[in-house]
Amino acid sequence: MNGVHDLGGTDGLGPVTREQDEPVFHADWEKAVFAMFPATFVKGYFNLDQFRHGMERMHPVEYLSSRYYEHWLHSLESHVVEAGAVDRDELDRRTQHYLDHPDEPLPGTRDSDLVGFLETVMAQGASARREASGTARFSAGDRVRVGDDHPHGHTRRARYIRGKTGVIDRVHDAFIYPDSAGNGHGEDPQFVYTVRFATTDLWGPDSGDPRSCVYFDVWEPYLQSA
């Protein structure tokens, strides 16, 4: 979908301000939200691409005026409600309860299997690499063009590469296809390519050093021969 989350090449937003010695978390509630993701993911309420799409569906004003982990919290809340794990009224009641009683301890439940899974995932991560039927369509050195259609659901095809031509730099294995998994249609693994784009092809002759380029990982269905 086209939305404010897809900011690549957007003008007027000013420079990115880097915070010296920035902490991983700016507040304790961010730590809690970070921990909520794997705990709800393993319950099957959403997959990774659906989680991303939950953030993309935020109202543009809310998205641009909220912090990073607020985006996470919005998606988590949306998915647990949509999955029927909790209804919106109950969620609002429990939220208000802890706002009114911030020192009240949380329920003391513990799922040892879940704890073990989370410890493994947090330490090692989890790959989206999958087996795929067939072989990769393109090879390193091939010139390709990114399709210029505008999907309404989740996609990883950024607007600034749509319709642009580049060169295959590297061929990867097959990975979960975001446009399928993020829209509830299964994993549908597809080969991924690192494509090299000249910045002048992406943003015009006044975009900076004409020798510079951008490397972008692109799923095979996004590409056509150029």
mmCIF file with all atom_site columns, C-alpha atoms in Angstrom:
data_model
loop_
_atom_site.group_PDB
_atom_site.id
_atom_site.type_symbol
_atom_site.label_atom_id
_atom_site.label_alt_id
_atom_site.label_comp_id
_atom_site.label_asym_id
_atom_site.label_entity_id
_atom_site.label_seq_id
_atom_site.pdbx_PDB_ins_code
_atom_site.Cartn_x
_atom_site.Cartn_y
_atom_site.Cartn_z
_atom_site.occupancy
_atom_site.B_iso_or_equiv
_atom_site.pdbx_formal_charge
_atom_site.auth_seq_id
_atom_site.auth_comp_id
_atom_site.auth_asym_id
_atom_site.auth_atom_id
_atom_site.pdbx_PDB_model_num
ATOM 1   C CA . MET A 1 1   ? 0.000   0.000   0.000   1.00 0.00 ? 1   MET A CA 1
ATOM 2   C CA . ASN A 1 2   ? 1.071   3.595   -0.546  1.00 0.00 ? 2   ASN A CA 1
ATOM 3   C CA . GLY A 1 3   ? 1.359   5.349   2.796   1.00 0.00 ? 3   GLY A CA 1
ATOM 4   C CA . VAL A 1 4   ? 3.400   7.642   4.997   1.00 0.00 ? 4   VAL A CA 1
ATOM 5   C CA . HIS A 1 5   ? 5.521   4.711   6.191   1.00 0.00 ? 5   HIS A CA 1
ATOM 6   C CA . ASP A 1 6   ? 7.183   4.593   2.745   1.00 0.00 ? 6   ASP A CA 1
ATOM 7   C CA . LEU A 1 7   ? 9.380   7.690   3.076   1.00 0.00 ? 7   LEU A CA 1
ATOM 8   C CA . GLY A 1 8   ? 12.296  6.848   0.763   1.00 0.00 ? 8   GLY A CA 1
ATOM 9   C CA . GLY A 1 9   ? 13.179  9.880   -1.342  1.00 0.00 ? 9   GLY A CA 1
ATOM 10  C CA . THR A 1 10  ? 10.493  12.083  0.241   1.00 0.00 ? 10  THR A CA 1
ATOM 11  C CA . ASP A 1 11  ? 11.384  15.781  0.357   1.00 0.00 ? 11  ASP A CA 1
ATOM 12  C CA . GLY A 1 12  ? 10.795  18.314  3.137   1.00 0.00 ? 12  GLY A CA 1
ATOM 13  C CA . LEU A 1 13  ? 11.373  16.144  6.204   1.00 0.00 ? 13  LEU A CA 1
ATOM 14  C CA . GLY A 1 14  ? 14.761  17.618  7.121   1.00 0.00 ? 14  GLY A CA 1
ATOM 15  C CA . PRO A 1 15  ? 17.915  15.794  8.157   1.00 0.00 ? 15  PRO A CA 1
ATOM 16  C CA . VAL A 1 16  ? 17.938  12.671  10.319  1.00 0.00 ? 16  VAL A CA 1
ATOM 17  C CA . THR A 1 17  ? 19.100  13.746  13.766  1.00 0.00 ? 17  THR A CA 1
ATOM 18  C CA . ARG A 1 18  ? 21.379  11.208  15.442  1.00 0.00 ? 18  ARG A CA 1
ATOM 19  C CA . GLU A 1 19  ? 21.412  11.092  19.222  1.00 0.00 ? 19  GLU A CA 1
ATOM 20  C CA . GLN A 1 20  ? 24.891  10.690  20.686  1.00 0.00 ? 20  GLN A CA 1
ATOM 21  C CA . ASP A 1 21  ? 25.145  7.450   22.736  1.00 0.00 ? 21  ASP A CA 1
ATOM 22  C CA . GLU A 1 22  ? 21.454  6.797   22.125  1.00 0.00 ? 22  GLU A CA 1
ATOM 23  C CA . PRO A 1 23  ? 20.117  4.058   24.436  1.00 0.00 ? 23  PRO A CA 1
ATOM 24  C CA . VAL A 1 24  ? 18.434  0.962   23.033  1.00 0.00 ? 24  VAL A CA 1
ATOM 25  C CA . PHE A 1 25  ? 15.243  1.914   24.880  1.00 0.00 ? 25  PHE A CA 1
ATOM 26  C CA . HIS A 1 26  ? 14.212  5.414   25.915  1.00 0.00 ? 26  HIS A CA 1
ATOM 27  C CA . ALA A 1 27  ? 11.677  4.277   28.529  1.00 0.00 ? 27  ALA A CA 1
ATOM 28  C CA . ASP A 1 28  ? 10.725  1.094   30.399  1.00 0.00 ? 28  ASP A CA 1
ATOM 29  C CA . TRP A 1 29  ? 7.427   0.781   28.509  1.00 0.00 ? 29  TRP A CA 1
ATOM 30  C CA . GLU A 1 30  ? 9.403   0.334   25.274  1.00 0.00 ? 30  GLU A CA 1
ATOM 31  C CA . LYS A 1 31  ? 11.105  -2.720  26.782  1.00 0.00 ? 31  LYS A CA 1
ATOM 32  C CA . ALA A 1 32  ? 7.687   -4.164  27.595  1.00 0.00 ? 32  ALA A CA 1
ATOM 33  C CA . VAL A 1 33  ? 6.387   -3.595  24.063  1.00 0.00 ? 33  VAL A CA 1
ATOM 34  C CA . PHE A 1 34  ? 9.533   -5.175  22.601  1.00 0.00 ? 34  PHE A CA 1
ATOM 35  C CA . ALA A 1 35  ? 8.888   -8.279  24.719  1.00 0.00 ? 35  ALA A CA 1
ATOM 36  C CA . MET A 1 36  ? 5.222   -8.382  23.678  1.00 0.00 ? 36  MET A CA 1
ATOM 37  C CA . PHE A 1 37  ? 6.123   -8.994  20.035  1.00 0.00 ? 37  PHE A CA 1
ATOM 38  C CA . PRO A 1 38  ? 7.631   -12.519 20.277  1.00 0.00 ? 38  PRO A CA 1
ATOM 39  C CA . ALA A 1 39  ? 5.142   -13.490 22.997  1.00 0.00 ? 39  ALA A CA 1
ATOM 40  C CA . THR A 1 40  ? 2.156   -12.710 20.761  1.00 0.00 ? 40  THR A CA 1
ATOM 41  C CA . PHE A 1 41  ? 3.875   -13.840 17.545  1.00 0.00 ? 41  PHE A CA 1
ATOM 42  C CA . VAL A 1 42  ? 4.403   -17.366 18.890  1.00 0.00 ? 42  VAL A CA 1
ATOM 43  C CA . LYS A 1 43  ? 0.701   -17.543 19.751  1.00 0.00 ? 43  LYS A CA 1
ATOM 44  C CA . GLY A 1 44  ? -0.065  -17.263 16.029  1.00 0.00 ? 44  GLY A CA 1
ATOM 45  C CA . TYR A 1 45  ? -1.933  -13.960 16.152  1.00 0.00 ? 45  TYR A CA 1
ATOM 46  C CA . PHE A 1 46  ? 0.099   -12.648 13.204  1.00 0.00 ? 46  PHE A CA 1
ATOM 47  C CA . ASN A 1 47  ? 3.197   -13.282 11.134  1.00 0.00 ? 47  ASN A CA 1
ATOM 48  C CA . LEU A 1 48  ? 6.069   -10.838 10.657  1.00 0.00 ? 48  LEU A CA 1
ATOM 49  C CA . ASP A 1 49  ? 4.689   -9.291  7.484   1.00 0.00 ? 49  ASP A CA 1
ATOM 50  C CA . GLN A 1 50  ? 1.216   -8.913  8.979   1.00 0.00 ? 50  GLN A CA 1
ATOM 51  C CA . PHE A 1 51  ? 2.865   -7.205  11.942  1.00 0.00 ? 51  PHE A CA 1
ATOM 52  C CA . ARG A 1 52  ? 4.516   -4.715  9.596   1.00 0.00 ? 52  ARG A CA 1
ATOM 53  C CA . HIS A 1 53  ? 1.235   -4.178  7.774   1.00 0.00 ? 53  HIS A CA 1
ATOM 54  C CA . GLY A 1 54  ? -0.452  -3.409  11.085  1.00 0.00 ? 54  GLY A CA 1
ATOM 55  C CA . MET A 1 55  ? 1.855   -0.421  11.468  1.00 0.00 ? 55  MET A CA 1
ATOM 56  C CA . GLU A 1 56  ? 1.293   0.636   7.866   1.00 0.00 ? 56  GLU A CA 1
ATOM 57  C CA . ARG A 1 57  ? -2.453  0.798   8.515   1.00 0.00 ? 57  ARG A CA 1
ATOM 58  C CA . MET A 1 58  ? -2.062  3.474   11.190  1.00 0.00 ? 58  MET A CA 1
ATOM 59  C CA . HIS A 1 59  ? -3.643  6.869   10.524  1.00 0.00 ? 59  HIS A CA 1
ATOM 60  C CA . PRO A 1 60  ? -0.982  9.042   8.812   1.00 0.00 ? 60  PRO A CA 1
ATOM 61  C CA . VAL A 1 61  ? -1.093  11.775  11.459  1.00 0.00 ? 61  VAL A CA 1
ATOM 62  C CA . GLU A 1 62  ? -0.816  9.233   14.265  1.00 0.00 ? 62  GLU A CA 1
ATOM 63  C CA . TYR A 1 63  ? 2.014   7.416   12.482  1.00 0.00 ? 63  TYR A CA 1
ATOM 64  C CA . LEU A 1 64  ? 4.100   10.544  11.956  1.00 0.00 ? 64  LEU A CA 1
ATOM 65  C CA . SER A 1 65  ? 3.522   11.952  15.444  1.00 0.00 ? 65  SER A CA 1
ATOM 66  C CA . SER A 1 66  ? 4.193   8.798   17.484  1.00 0.00 ? 66  SER A CA 1
ATOM 67  C CA . ARG A 1 67  ? 7.349   7.005   18.563  1.00 0.00 ? 67  ARG A CA 1
ATOM 68  C CA . TYR A 1 68  ? 8.767   3.850   17.045  1.00 0.00 ? 68  TYR A CA 1
ATOM 69  C CA . TYR A 1 69  ? 7.500   1.455   19.720  1.00 0.00 ? 69  TYR A CA 1
ATOM 70  C CA . GLU A 1 70  ? 4.095   3.122   19.663  1.00 0.00 ? 70  GLU A CA 1
ATOM 71  C CA . HIS A 1 71  ? 3.878   1.806   16.100  1.00 0.00 ? 71  HIS A CA 1
ATOM 72  C CA . TRP A 1 72  ? 4.668   -1.659  17.451  1.00 0.00 ? 72  TRP A CA 1
ATOM 73  C CA . LEU A 1 73  ? 2.035   -1.338  20.170  1.00 0.00 ? 73  LEU A CA 1
ATOM 74  C CA . HIS A 1 74  ? -0.622  -0.229  17.688  1.00 0.00 ? 74  HIS A CA 1
ATOM 75  C CA . SER A 1 75  ? 0.017   -3.281  15.501  1.00 0.00 ? 75  SER A CA 1
ATOM 76  C CA . LEU A 1 76  ? 0.085   -5.681  18.477  1.00 0.00 ? 76  LEU A CA 1
ATOM 77  C CA . GLU A 1 77  ? -3.205  -4.345  19.824  1.00 0.00 ? 77  GLU A CA 1
ATOM 78  C CA . SER A 1 78  ? -4.854  -4.452  16.402  1.00 0.00 ? 78  SER A CA 1
ATOM 79  C CA . HIS A 1 79  ? -3.854  -8.057  15.770  1.00 0.00 ? 79  HIS A CA 1
ATOM 80  C CA . VAL A 1 80  ? -4.841  -9.499  19.144  1.00 0.00 ? 80  VAL A CA 1
ATOM 81  C CA . VAL A 1 81  ? -8.254  -7.848  18.743  1.00 0.00 ? 81  VAL A CA 1
ATOM 82  C CA . GLU A 1 82  ? -8.642  -9.046  15.147  1.00 0.00 ? 82  GLU A CA 1
ATOM 83  C CA . ALA A 1 83  ? -7.603  -12.572 16.200  1.00 0.00 ? 83  ALA A CA 1
ATOM 84  C CA . GLY A 1 84  ? -10.273 -12.598 18.921  1.00 0.00 ? 84  GLY A CA 1
ATOM 85  C CA . ALA A 1 85  ? -7.784  -13.031 21.758  1.00 0.00 ? 85  ALA A CA 1
ATOM 86  C CA . VAL A 1 86  ? -9.282  -9.970  23.451  1.00 0.00 ? 86  VAL A CA 1
ATOM 87  C CA . ASP A 1 87  ? -12.012 -7.533  22.473  1.00 0.00 ? 87  ASP A CA 1
ATOM 88  C CA . ARG A 1 88  ? -11.461 -3.801  22.199  1.00 0.00 ? 88  ARG A CA 1
ATOM 89  C CA . ASP A 1 89  ? -13.631 -2.975  25.231  1.00 0.00 ? 89  ASP A CA 1
ATOM 90  C CA . GLU A 1 90  ? -11.686 -5.374  27.459  1.00 0.00 ? 90  GLU A CA 1
ATOM 91  C CA . LEU A 1 91  ? -8.401  -4.004  26.202  1.00 0.00 ? 91  LEU A CA 1
ATOM 92  C CA . ASP A 1 92  ? -9.520  -0.450  26.945  1.00 0.00 ? 92  ASP A CA 1
ATOM 93  C CA . ARG A 1 93  ? -10.756 -1.439  30.427  1.00 0.00 ? 93  ARG A CA 1
ATOM 94  C CA . ARG A 1 94  ? -7.519  -3.165  31.362  1.00 0.00 ? 94  ARG A CA 1
ATOM 95  C CA . THR A 1 95  ? -5.474  -0.263  30.016  1.00 0.00 ? 95  THR A CA 1
ATOM 96  C CA . GLN A 1 96  ? -7.457  2.217   32.071  1.00 0.00 ? 96  GLN A CA 1
ATOM 97  C CA . HIS A 1 97  ? -7.177  -0.003  35.140  1.00 0.00 ? 97  HIS A CA 1
ATOM 98  C CA . TYR A 1 98  ? -3.373  0.081   35.056  1.00 0.00 ? 98  TYR A CA 1
ATOM 99  C CA . LEU A 1 99  ? -3.358  3.797   34.283  1.00 0.00 ? 99  LEU A CA 1
ATOM 100 C CA . ASP A 1 100 ? -5.396  4.281   37.461  1.00 0.00 ? 100 ASP A CA 1
ATOM 101 C CA . HIS A 1 101 ? -3.301  1.754   39.437  1.00 0.00 ? 101 HIS A CA 1
ATOM 102 C CA . PRO A 1 102 ? 0.218   1.949   37.975  1.00 0.00 ? 102 PRO A CA 1
ATOM 103 C CA . ASP A 1 103 ? 1.846   0.179   40.935  1.00 0.00 ? 103 ASP A CA 1
ATOM 104 C CA . GLU A 1 104 ? -0.412  -2.881  40.845  1.00 0.00 ? 104 GLU A CA 1
ATOM 105 C CA . PRO A 1 105 ? 1.629   -5.972  39.889  1.00 0.00 ? 105 PRO A CA 1
ATOM 106 C CA . LEU A 1 106 ? 0.778   -7.887  36.737  1.00 0.00 ? 106 LEU A CA 1
ATOM 107 C CA . PRO A 1 107 ? -0.671  -11.404 37.014  1.00 0.00 ? 107 PRO A CA 1
ATOM 108 C CA . GLY A 1 108 ? 2.073   -13.826 38.008  1.00 0.00 ? 108 GLY A CA 1
ATOM 109 C CA . THR A 1 109 ? 1.698   -16.405 35.250  1.00 0.00 ? 109 THR A CA 1
ATOM 110 C CA . ARG A 1 110 ? 4.664   -18.184 33.656  1.00 0.00 ? 110 ARG A CA 1
ATOM 111 C CA . ASP A 1 111 ? 4.765   -20.432 30.598  1.00 0.00 ? 111 ASP A CA 1
ATOM 112 C CA . SER A 1 112 ? 8.061   -22.334 30.688  1.00 0.00 ? 112 SER A CA 1
ATOM 113 C CA . ASP A 1 113 ? 7.775   -23.484 27.050  1.00 0.00 ? 113 ASP A CA 1
ATOM 114 C CA . LEU A 1 114 ? 7.185   -19.919 25.911  1.00 0.00 ? 114 LEU A CA 1
ATOM 115 C CA . VAL A 1 115 ? 10.093  -18.650 27.997  1.00 0.00 ? 115 VAL A CA 1
ATOM 116 C CA . GLY A 1 116 ? 12.415  -21.204 26.411  1.00 0.00 ? 116 GLY A CA 1
ATOM 117 C CA . PHE A 1 117 ? 11.270  -20.293 22.916  1.00 0.00 ? 117 PHE A CA 1
ATOM 118 C CA . LEU A 1 118 ? 11.719  -16.577 23.553  1.00 0.00 ? 118 LEU A CA 1
ATOM 119 C CA . GLU A 1 119 ? 15.215  -17.061 24.963  1.00 0.00 ? 119 GLU A CA 1
ATOM 120 C CA . THR A 1 120 ? 16.208  -18.950 21.803  1.00 0.00 ? 120 THR A CA 1
ATOM 121 C CA . VAL A 1 121 ? 14.643  -16.477 19.382  1.00 0.00 ? 121 VAL A CA 1
ATOM 122 C CA . MET A 1 122 ? 16.035  -13.440 21.181  1.00 0.00 ? 122 MET A CA 1
ATOM 123 C CA . ALA A 1 123 ? 19.542  -14.915 21.082  1.00 0.00 ? 123 ALA A CA 1
ATOM 124 C CA . GLN A 1 124 ? 19.542  -16.481 17.608  1.00 0.00 ? 124 GLN A CA 1
ATOM 125 C CA . GLY A 1 125 ? 16.749  -14.852 15.634  1.00 0.00 ? 125 GLY A CA 1
ATOM 126 C CA . ALA A 1 126 ? 14.550  -16.737 13.162  1.00 0.00 ? 126 ALA A CA 1
ATOM 127 C CA . SER A 1 127 ? 15.178  -16.900 9.424   1.00 0.00 ? 127 SER A CA 1
ATOM 128 C CA . ALA A 1 128 ? 12.538  -16.291 6.745   1.00 0.00 ? 128 ALA A CA 1
ATOM 129 C CA . ARG A 1 129 ? 14.525  -18.457 4.290   1.00 0.00 ? 129 ARG A CA 1
ATOM 130 C CA . ARG A 1 130 ? 12.445  -21.247 2.775   1.00 0.00 ? 130 ARG A CA 1
ATOM 131 C CA . GLU A 1 131 ? 12.722  -23.952 0.123   1.00 0.00 ? 131 GLU A CA 1
ATOM 132 C CA . ALA A 1 132 ? 11.259  -22.992 -3.260  1.00 0.00 ? 132 ALA A CA 1
ATOM 133 C CA . SER A 1 133 ? 10.279  -24.973 -6.318  1.00 0.00 ? 133 SER A CA 1
ATOM 134 C CA . GLY A 1 134 ? 12.195  -24.230 -9.506  1.00 0.00 ? 134 GLY A CA 1
ATOM 135 C CA . THR A 1 135 ? 15.266  -22.084 -9.966  1.00 0.00 ? 135 THR A CA 1
ATOM 136 C CA . ALA A 1 136 ? 15.954  -18.366 -9.857  1.00 0.00 ? 136 ALA A CA 1
ATOM 137 C CA . ARG A 1 137 ? 14.793  -16.560 -13.010 1.00 0.00 ? 137 ARG A CA 1
ATOM 138 C CA . PHE A 1 138 ? 17.592  -13.967 -13.075 1.00 0.00 ? 138 PHE A CA 1
ATOM 139 C CA . SER A 1 139 ? 21.392  -14.056 -12.723 1.00 0.00 ? 139 SER A CA 1
ATOM 140 C CA . ALA A 1 140 ? 24.014  -11.593 -11.509 1.00 0.00 ? 140 ALA A CA 1
ATOM 141 C CA . GLY A 1 141 ? 24.610  -8.928  -14.152 1.00 0.00 ? 141 GLY A CA 1
ATOM 142 C CA . ASP A 1 142 ? 21.078  -9.046  -15.612 1.00 0.00 ? 142 ASP A CA 1
ATOM 143 C CA . ARG A 1 143 ? 19.364  -5.702  -16.183 1.00 0.00 ? 143 ARG A CA 1
ATOM 144 C CA . VAL A 1 144 ? 15.905  -5.672  -14.629 1.00 0.00 ? 144 VAL A CA 1
ATOM 145 C CA . ARG A 1 145 ? 13.017  -3.267  -14.164 1.00 0.00 ? 145 ARG A CA 1
ATOM 146 C CA . VAL A 1 146 ? 10.792  -3.103  -11.100 1.00 0.00 ? 146 VAL A CA 1
ATOM 147 C CA . GLY A 1 147 ? 7.085   -3.322  -11.830 1.00 0.00 ? 147 GLY A CA 1
ATOM 148 C CA . ASP A 1 148 ? 5.194   -0.051  -11.413 1.00 0.00 ? 148 ASP A CA 1
ATOM 149 C CA . ASP A 1 149 ? 1.843   -1.283  -10.127 1.00 0.00 ? 149 ASP A CA 1
ATOM 150 C CA . HIS A 1 150 ? 0.521   -0.052  -6.776  1.00 0.00 ? 150 HIS A CA 1
ATOM 151 C CA . PRO A 1 151 ? -0.703  -2.878  -4.510  1.00 0.00 ? 151 PRO A CA 1
ATOM 152 C CA . HIS A 1 152 ? -3.273  -1.917  -1.893  1.00 0.00 ? 152 HIS A CA 1
ATOM 153 C CA . GLY A 1 153 ? -2.088  -4.401  0.733   1.00 0.00 ? 153 GLY A CA 1
ATOM 154 C CA . HIS A 1 154 ? 1.308   -5.073  2.284   1.00 0.00 ? 154 HIS A CA 1
ATOM 155 C CA . THR A 1 155 ? 4.346   -4.948  0.006   1.00 0.00 ? 155 THR A CA 1
ATOM 156 C CA . ARG A 1 156 ? 8.111   -4.413  0.330   1.00 0.00 ? 156 ARG A CA 1
ATOM 157 C CA . ARG A 1 157 ? 8.279   -2.820  -3.124  1.00 0.00 ? 157 ARG A CA 1
ATOM 158 C CA . ALA A 1 158 ? 9.157   0.750   -2.124  1.00 0.00 ? 158 ALA A CA 1
ATOM 159 C CA . ARG A 1 159 ? 7.662   3.518   -4.230  1.00 0.00 ? 159 ARG A CA 1
ATOM 160 C CA . TYR A 1 160 ? 11.017  5.021   -5.131  1.00 0.00 ? 160 TYR A CA 1
ATOM 161 C CA . ILE A 1 161 ? 12.171  1.880   -6.990  1.00 0.00 ? 161 ILE A CA 1
ATOM 162 C CA . ARG A 1 162 ? 8.912   1.219   -8.879  1.00 0.00 ? 162 ARG A CA 1
ATOM 163 C CA . GLY A 1 163 ? 9.383   1.524   -12.608 1.00 0.00 ? 163 GLY A CA 1
ATOM 164 C CA . LYS A 1 164 ? 13.158  1.906   -12.172 1.00 0.00 ? 164 LYS A CA 1
ATOM 165 C CA . THR A 1 165 ? 15.881  -0.106  -13.899 1.00 0.00 ? 165 THR A CA 1
ATOM 166 C CA . GLY A 1 166 ? 18.843  -1.667  -12.128 1.00 0.00 ? 166 GLY A CA 1
ATOM 167 C CA . VAL A 1 167 ? 21.365  -4.506  -12.339 1.00 0.00 ? 167 VAL A CA 1
ATOM 168 C CA . ILE A 1 168 ? 21.279  -7.770  -10.405 1.00 0.00 ? 168 ILE A CA 1
ATOM 169 C CA . ASP A 1 169 ? 24.258  -7.701  -8.046  1.00 0.00 ? 169 ASP A CA 1
ATOM 170 C CA . ARG A 1 170 ? 23.593  -10.892 -6.110  1.00 0.00 ? 170 ARG A CA 1
ATOM 171 C CA . VAL A 1 171 ? 21.152  -13.824 -6.194  1.00 0.00 ? 171 VAL A CA 1
ATOM 172 C CA . HIS A 1 172 ? 19.859  -15.071 -2.841  1.00 0.00 ? 172 HIS A CA 1
ATOM 173 C CA . ASP A 1 173 ? 17.837  -18.079 -1.741  1.00 0.00 ? 173 ASP A CA 1
ATOM 174 C CA . ALA A 1 174 ? 14.054  -18.030 -1.554  1.00 0.00 ? 174 ALA A CA 1
ATOM 175 C CA . PHE A 1 175 ? 12.382  -16.205 1.338   1.00 0.00 ? 175 PHE A CA 1
ATOM 176 C CA . ILE A 1 176 ? 8.822   -15.732 2.535   1.00 0.00 ? 176 ILE A CA 1
ATOM 177 C CA . TYR A 1 177 ? 7.052   -13.449 0.051   1.00 0.00 ? 177 TYR A CA 1
ATOM 178 C CA . PRO A 1 178 ? 5.759   -10.395 1.964   1.00 0.00 ? 178 PRO A CA 1
ATOM 179 C CA . ASP A 1 179 ? 2.985   -9.584  -0.511  1.00 0.00 ? 179 ASP A CA 1
ATOM 180 C CA . SER A 1 180 ? 1.484   -13.009 0.135   1.00 0.00 ? 180 SER A CA 1
ATOM 181 C CA . ALA A 1 181 ? 2.201   -13.582 3.838   1.00 0.00 ? 181 ALA A CA 1
ATOM 182 C CA . GLY A 1 182 ? 1.396   -10.006 4.838   1.00 0.00 ? 182 GLY A CA 1
ATOM 183 C CA . ASN A 1 183 ? -2.036  -10.216 3.242   1.00 0.00 ? 183 ASN A CA 1
ATOM 184 C CA . GLY A 1 184 ? -3.033  -13.594 4.677   1.00 0.00 ? 184 GLY A CA 1
ATOM 185 C CA . HIS A 1 185 ? -2.270  -15.754 1.626   1.00 0.00 ? 185 HIS A CA 1
ATOM 186 C CA . GLY A 1 186 ? 0.481   -18.041 2.945   1.00 0.00 ? 186 GLY A CA 1
ATOM 187 C CA . GLU A 1 187 ? 4.265   -17.917 2.724   1.00 0.00 ? 187 GLU A CA 1
ATOM 188 C CA . ASP A 1 188 ? 4.679   -18.494 -1.064  1.00 0.00 ? 188 ASP A CA 1
ATOM 189 C CA . PRO A 1 189 ? 8.533   -18.409 -0.996  1.00 0.00 ? 189 PRO A CA 1
ATOM 190 C CA . GLN A 1 190 ? 10.191  -16.422 -3.797  1.00 0.00 ? 190 GLN A CA 1
ATOM 191 C CA . PHE A 1 191 ? 13.807  -15.823 -4.761  1.00 0.00 ? 191 PHE A CA 1
ATOM 192 C CA . VAL A 1 192 ? 15.364  -12.545 -3.629  1.00 0.00 ? 192 VAL A CA 1
ATOM 193 C CA . TYR A 1 193 ? 17.915  -10.437 -5.492  1.00 0.00 ? 193 TYR A CA 1
ATOM 194 C CA . THR A 1 194 ? 20.144  -7.578  -4.424  1.00 0.00 ? 194 THR A CA 1
ATOM 195 C CA . VAL A 1 195 ? 19.657  -5.010  -7.189  1.00 0.00 ? 195 VAL A CA 1
ATOM 196 C CA . ARG A 1 196 ? 21.999  -2.064  -7.759  1.00 0.00 ? 196 ARG A CA 1
ATOM 197 C CA . PHE A 1 197 ? 20.320  1.209   -8.755  1.00 0.00 ? 197 PHE A CA 1
ATOM 198 C CA . ALA A 1 198 ? 22.162  4.377   -9.765  1.00 0.00 ? 198 ALA A CA 1
ATOM 199 C CA . THR A 1 199 ? 20.948  7.241   -7.557  1.00 0.00 ? 199 THR A CA 1
ATOM 200 C CA . THR A 1 200 ? 20.568  9.399   -10.673 1.00 0.00 ? 200 THR A CA 1
ATOM 201 C CA . ASP A 1 201 ? 18.131  6.807   -12.077 1.00 0.00 ? 201 ASP A CA 1
ATOM 202 C CA . LEU A 1 202 ? 16.129  6.866   -8.853  1.00 0.00 ? 202 LEU A CA 1
ATOM 203 C CA . TRP A 1 203 ? 16.032  10.602  -8.118  1.00 0.00 ? 203 TRP A CA 1
ATOM 204 C CA . GLY A 1 204 ? 17.368  12.441  -11.145 1.00 0.00 ? 204 GLY A CA 1
ATOM 205 C CA . PRO A 1 205 ? 20.648  14.112  -12.148 1.00 0.00 ? 205 PRO A CA 1
ATOM 206 C CA . ASP A 1 206 ? 20.639  16.509  -9.184  1.00 0.00 ? 206 ASP A CA 1
ATOM 207 C CA . SER A 1 207 ? 20.466  13.777  -6.543  1.00 0.00 ? 207 SER A CA 1
ATOM 208 C CA . GLY A 1 208 ? 24.157  13.888  -5.606  1.00 0.00 ? 208 GLY A CA 1
ATOM 209 C CA . ASP A 1 209 ? 27.336  12.174  -6.693  1.00 0.00 ? 209 ASP A CA 1
ATOM 210 C CA . PRO A 1 210 ? 26.594  10.526  -10.080 1.00 0.00 ? 210 PRO A CA 1
ATOM 211 C CA . ARG A 1 211 ? 28.847  7.618   -9.099  1.00 0.00 ? 211 ARG A CA 1
ATOM 212 C CA . SER A 1 212 ? 26.730  6.680   -6.061  1.00 0.00 ? 212 SER A CA 1
ATOM 213 C CA . CYS A 1 213 ? 24.229  3.858   -6.033  1.00 0.00 ? 213 CYS A CA 1
ATOM 214 C CA . VAL A 1 214 ? 21.640  2.147   -3.841  1.00 0.00 ? 214 VAL A CA 1
ATOM 215 C CA . TYR A 1 215 ? 21.462  -1.610  -3.216  1.00 0.00 ? 215 TYR A CA 1
ATOM 216 C CA . PHE A 1 216 ? 17.939  -2.898  -2.632  1.00 0.00 ? 216 PHE A CA 1
ATOM 217 C CA . ASP A 1 217 ? 16.769  -6.460  -1.889  1.00 0.00 ? 217 ASP A CA 1
ATOM 218 C CA . VAL A 1 218 ? 13.921  -7.264  -4.287  1.00 0.00 ? 218 VAL A CA 1
ATOM 219 C CA . TRP A 1 219 ? 11.634  -10.303 -4.486  1.00 0.00 ? 219 TRP A CA 1
ATOM 220 C CA . GLU A 1 220 ? 11.434  -11.985 -7.897  1.00 0.00 ? 220 GLU A CA 1
ATOM 221 C CA . PRO A 1 221 ? 7.744   -11.236 -8.641  1.00 0.00 ? 221 PRO A CA 1
ATOM 222 C CA . TYR A 1 222 ? 8.563   -7.514  -8.493  1.00 0.00 ? 222 TYR A CA 1
ATOM 223 C CA . LEU A 1 223 ? 10.991  -7.818  -11.414 1.00 0.00 ? 223 LEU A CA 1
ATOM 224 C CA . GLN A 1 224 ? 10.884  -8.052  -15.198 1.00 0.00 ? 224 GLN A CA 1
ATOM 225 C CA . SER A 1 225 ? 13.691  -8.168  -17.738 1.00 0.00 ? 225 SER A CA 1
ATOM 226 C CA . ALA A 1 226 ? 14.865  -4.764  -18.930 1.00 0.00 ? 226 ALA A CA 1
#
